[in-house]
mmCIF file of C-alpha atoms in Angstrom:
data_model
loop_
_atom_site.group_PDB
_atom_site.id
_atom_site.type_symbol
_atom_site.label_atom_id
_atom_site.label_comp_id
_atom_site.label_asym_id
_atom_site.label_seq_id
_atom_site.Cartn_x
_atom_site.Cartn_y
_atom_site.Cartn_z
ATOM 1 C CA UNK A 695 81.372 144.661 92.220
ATOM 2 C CA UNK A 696 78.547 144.302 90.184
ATOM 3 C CA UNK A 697 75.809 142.129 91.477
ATOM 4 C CA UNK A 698 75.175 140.583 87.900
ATOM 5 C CA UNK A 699 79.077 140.153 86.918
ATOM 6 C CA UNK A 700 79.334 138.642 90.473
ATOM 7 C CA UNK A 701 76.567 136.255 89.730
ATOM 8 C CA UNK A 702 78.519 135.199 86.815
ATOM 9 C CA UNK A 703 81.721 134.553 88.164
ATOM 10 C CA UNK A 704 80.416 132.397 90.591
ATOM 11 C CA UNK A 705 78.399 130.560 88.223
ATOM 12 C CA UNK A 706 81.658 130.161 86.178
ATOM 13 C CA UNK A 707 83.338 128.944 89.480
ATOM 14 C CA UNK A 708 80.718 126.807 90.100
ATOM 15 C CA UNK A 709 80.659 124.922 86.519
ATOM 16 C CA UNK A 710 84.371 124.617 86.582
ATOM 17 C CA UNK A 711 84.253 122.427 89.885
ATOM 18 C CA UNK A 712 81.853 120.480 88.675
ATOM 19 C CA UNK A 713 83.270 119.732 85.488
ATOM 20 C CA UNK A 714 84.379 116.249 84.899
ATOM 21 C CA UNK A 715 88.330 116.781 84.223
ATOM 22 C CA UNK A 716 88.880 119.364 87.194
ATOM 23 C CA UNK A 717 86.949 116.958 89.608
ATOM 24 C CA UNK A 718 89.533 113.792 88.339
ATOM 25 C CA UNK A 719 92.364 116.421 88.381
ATOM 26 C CA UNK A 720 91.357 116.885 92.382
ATOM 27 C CA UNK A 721 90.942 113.177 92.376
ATOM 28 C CA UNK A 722 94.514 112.196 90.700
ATOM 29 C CA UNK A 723 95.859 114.725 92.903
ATOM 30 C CA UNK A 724 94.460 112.944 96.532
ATOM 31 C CA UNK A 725 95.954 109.316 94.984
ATOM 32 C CA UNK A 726 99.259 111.198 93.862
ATOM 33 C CA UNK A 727 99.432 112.735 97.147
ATOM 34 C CA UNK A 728 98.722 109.357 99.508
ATOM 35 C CA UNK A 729 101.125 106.902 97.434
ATOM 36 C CA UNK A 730 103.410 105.725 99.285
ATOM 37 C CA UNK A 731 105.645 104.865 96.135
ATOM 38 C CA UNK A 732 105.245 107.935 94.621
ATOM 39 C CA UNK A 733 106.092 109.993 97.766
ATOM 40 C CA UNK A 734 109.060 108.137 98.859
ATOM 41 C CA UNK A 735 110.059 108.858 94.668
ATOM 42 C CA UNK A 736 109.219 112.068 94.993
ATOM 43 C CA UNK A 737 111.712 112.704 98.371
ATOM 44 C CA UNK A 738 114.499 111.365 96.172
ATOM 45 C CA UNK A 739 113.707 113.608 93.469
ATOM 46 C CA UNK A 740 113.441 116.612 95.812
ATOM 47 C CA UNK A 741 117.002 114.852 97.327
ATOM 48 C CA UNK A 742 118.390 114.623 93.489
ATOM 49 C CA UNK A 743 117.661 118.412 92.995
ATOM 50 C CA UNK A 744 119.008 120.004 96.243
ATOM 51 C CA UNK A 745 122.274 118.145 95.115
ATOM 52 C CA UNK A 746 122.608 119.218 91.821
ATOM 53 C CA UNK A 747 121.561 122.800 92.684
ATOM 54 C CA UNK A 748 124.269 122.335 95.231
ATOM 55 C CA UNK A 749 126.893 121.248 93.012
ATOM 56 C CA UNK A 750 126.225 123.687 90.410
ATOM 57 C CA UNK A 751 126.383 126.943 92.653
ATOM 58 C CA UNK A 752 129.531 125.485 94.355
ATOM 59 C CA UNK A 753 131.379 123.470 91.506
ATOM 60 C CA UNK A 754 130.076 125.180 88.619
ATOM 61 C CA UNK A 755 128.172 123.342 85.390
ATOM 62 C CA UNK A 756 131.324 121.441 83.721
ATOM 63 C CA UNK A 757 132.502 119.907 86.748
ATOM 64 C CA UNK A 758 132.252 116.319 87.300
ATOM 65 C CA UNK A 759 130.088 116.262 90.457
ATOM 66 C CA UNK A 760 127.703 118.178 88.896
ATOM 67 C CA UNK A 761 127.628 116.433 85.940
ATOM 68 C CA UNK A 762 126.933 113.202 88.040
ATOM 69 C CA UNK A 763 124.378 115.465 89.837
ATOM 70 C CA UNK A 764 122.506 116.081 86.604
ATOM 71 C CA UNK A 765 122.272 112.727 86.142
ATOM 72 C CA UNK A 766 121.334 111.531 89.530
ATOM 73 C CA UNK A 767 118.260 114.225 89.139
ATOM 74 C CA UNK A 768 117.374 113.246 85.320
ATOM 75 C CA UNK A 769 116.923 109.223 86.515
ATOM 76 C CA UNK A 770 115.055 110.693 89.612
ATOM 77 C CA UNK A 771 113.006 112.311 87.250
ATOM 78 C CA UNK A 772 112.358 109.250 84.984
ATOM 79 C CA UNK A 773 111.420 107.448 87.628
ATOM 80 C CA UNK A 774 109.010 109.740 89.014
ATOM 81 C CA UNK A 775 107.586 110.384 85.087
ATOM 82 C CA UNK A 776 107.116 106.331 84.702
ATOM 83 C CA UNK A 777 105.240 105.766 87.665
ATOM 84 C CA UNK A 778 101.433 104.924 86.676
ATOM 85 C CA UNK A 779 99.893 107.479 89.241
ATOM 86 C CA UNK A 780 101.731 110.115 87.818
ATOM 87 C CA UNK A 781 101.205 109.538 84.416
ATOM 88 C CA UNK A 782 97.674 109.934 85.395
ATOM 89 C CA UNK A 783 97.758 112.893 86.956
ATOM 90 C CA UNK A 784 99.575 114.131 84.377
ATOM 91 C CA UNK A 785 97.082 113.589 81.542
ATOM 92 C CA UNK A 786 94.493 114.884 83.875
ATOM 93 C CA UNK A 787 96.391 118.318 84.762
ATOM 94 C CA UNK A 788 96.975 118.396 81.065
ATOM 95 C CA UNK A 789 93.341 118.423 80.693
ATOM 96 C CA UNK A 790 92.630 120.967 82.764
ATOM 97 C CA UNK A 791 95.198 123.270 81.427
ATOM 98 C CA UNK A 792 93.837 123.042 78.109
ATOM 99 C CA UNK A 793 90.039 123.882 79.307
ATOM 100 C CA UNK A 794 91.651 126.927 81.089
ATOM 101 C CA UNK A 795 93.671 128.123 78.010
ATOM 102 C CA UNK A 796 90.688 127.541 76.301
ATOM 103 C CA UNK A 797 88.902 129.824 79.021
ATOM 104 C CA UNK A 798 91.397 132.480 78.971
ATOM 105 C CA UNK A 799 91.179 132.726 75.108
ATOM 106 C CA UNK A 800 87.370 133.478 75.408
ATOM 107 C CA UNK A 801 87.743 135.559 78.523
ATOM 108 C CA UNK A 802 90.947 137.926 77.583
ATOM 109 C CA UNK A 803 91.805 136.889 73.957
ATOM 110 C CA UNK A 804 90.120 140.325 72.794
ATOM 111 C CA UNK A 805 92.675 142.208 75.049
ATOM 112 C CA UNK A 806 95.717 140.213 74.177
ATOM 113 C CA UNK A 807 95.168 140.814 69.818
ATOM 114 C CA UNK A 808 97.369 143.998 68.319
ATOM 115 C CA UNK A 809 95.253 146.930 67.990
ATOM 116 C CA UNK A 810 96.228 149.728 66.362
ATOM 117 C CA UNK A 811 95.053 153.449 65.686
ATOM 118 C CA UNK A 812 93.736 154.097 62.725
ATOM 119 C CA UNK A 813 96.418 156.338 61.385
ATOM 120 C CA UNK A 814 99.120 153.570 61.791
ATOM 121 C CA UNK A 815 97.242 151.631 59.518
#
């Protein structure tokens, strides 16, 4: 690879982990991760879904146990969404996504646009 492009990368890697919303992203991520409230939420969440993907592939999406599956997972959900910690993390990962959309506009926007030859103009 070239030495300068090289350079640049890692000075691109470098200013993203130093910016301020990947560094609380990291951050929101160690407090999501050592909650004990949001892991035992989490395990019933991960419980909720194994049953409902259960009861779907066996029972099919009309019957009544998966039905009550679907709803078992949706409050599992809820509860995980209304927890403070994760509606923390969740701003901050939505933070980060938008500075690397933004990133990936600059970077590879030119090779996403239409281009056409100029005959089929």
């Amino acid at each position: 690879m070239d030495e300068k492009l090289s350079s640049q990368i890692e000075s691109l890697r470098q200013a993203l982990l130093s910016d301020p919303r990947v560094r609380r992203l990291d951050e929101m991520e160690k407090k999501l991760s050592s909650d004990p409230i949001a892991l035992e939420t989490s395990k019933k969440l991960h419980e909720a879904e194994e049953e409902f993907e259960y009861a779907l592939s066996h029972y099919g999406e009309s019957s009544e146990l998966s039905k009550s599956a679907q709803k078992k997972l949706h409050r599992a959900k809820y509860e995980m969404d209304i927890l403070p910690v994760c509606k923390e993390y969740n701003q901050a990962y939505r933070e980060v996504r938008e500075l690397y959309a933004k990133l990936d506009d600059m970077l590879f926007g030119e090779f996403r646009s239409e281009r056409r030859c100029e005959h089929h103009k």
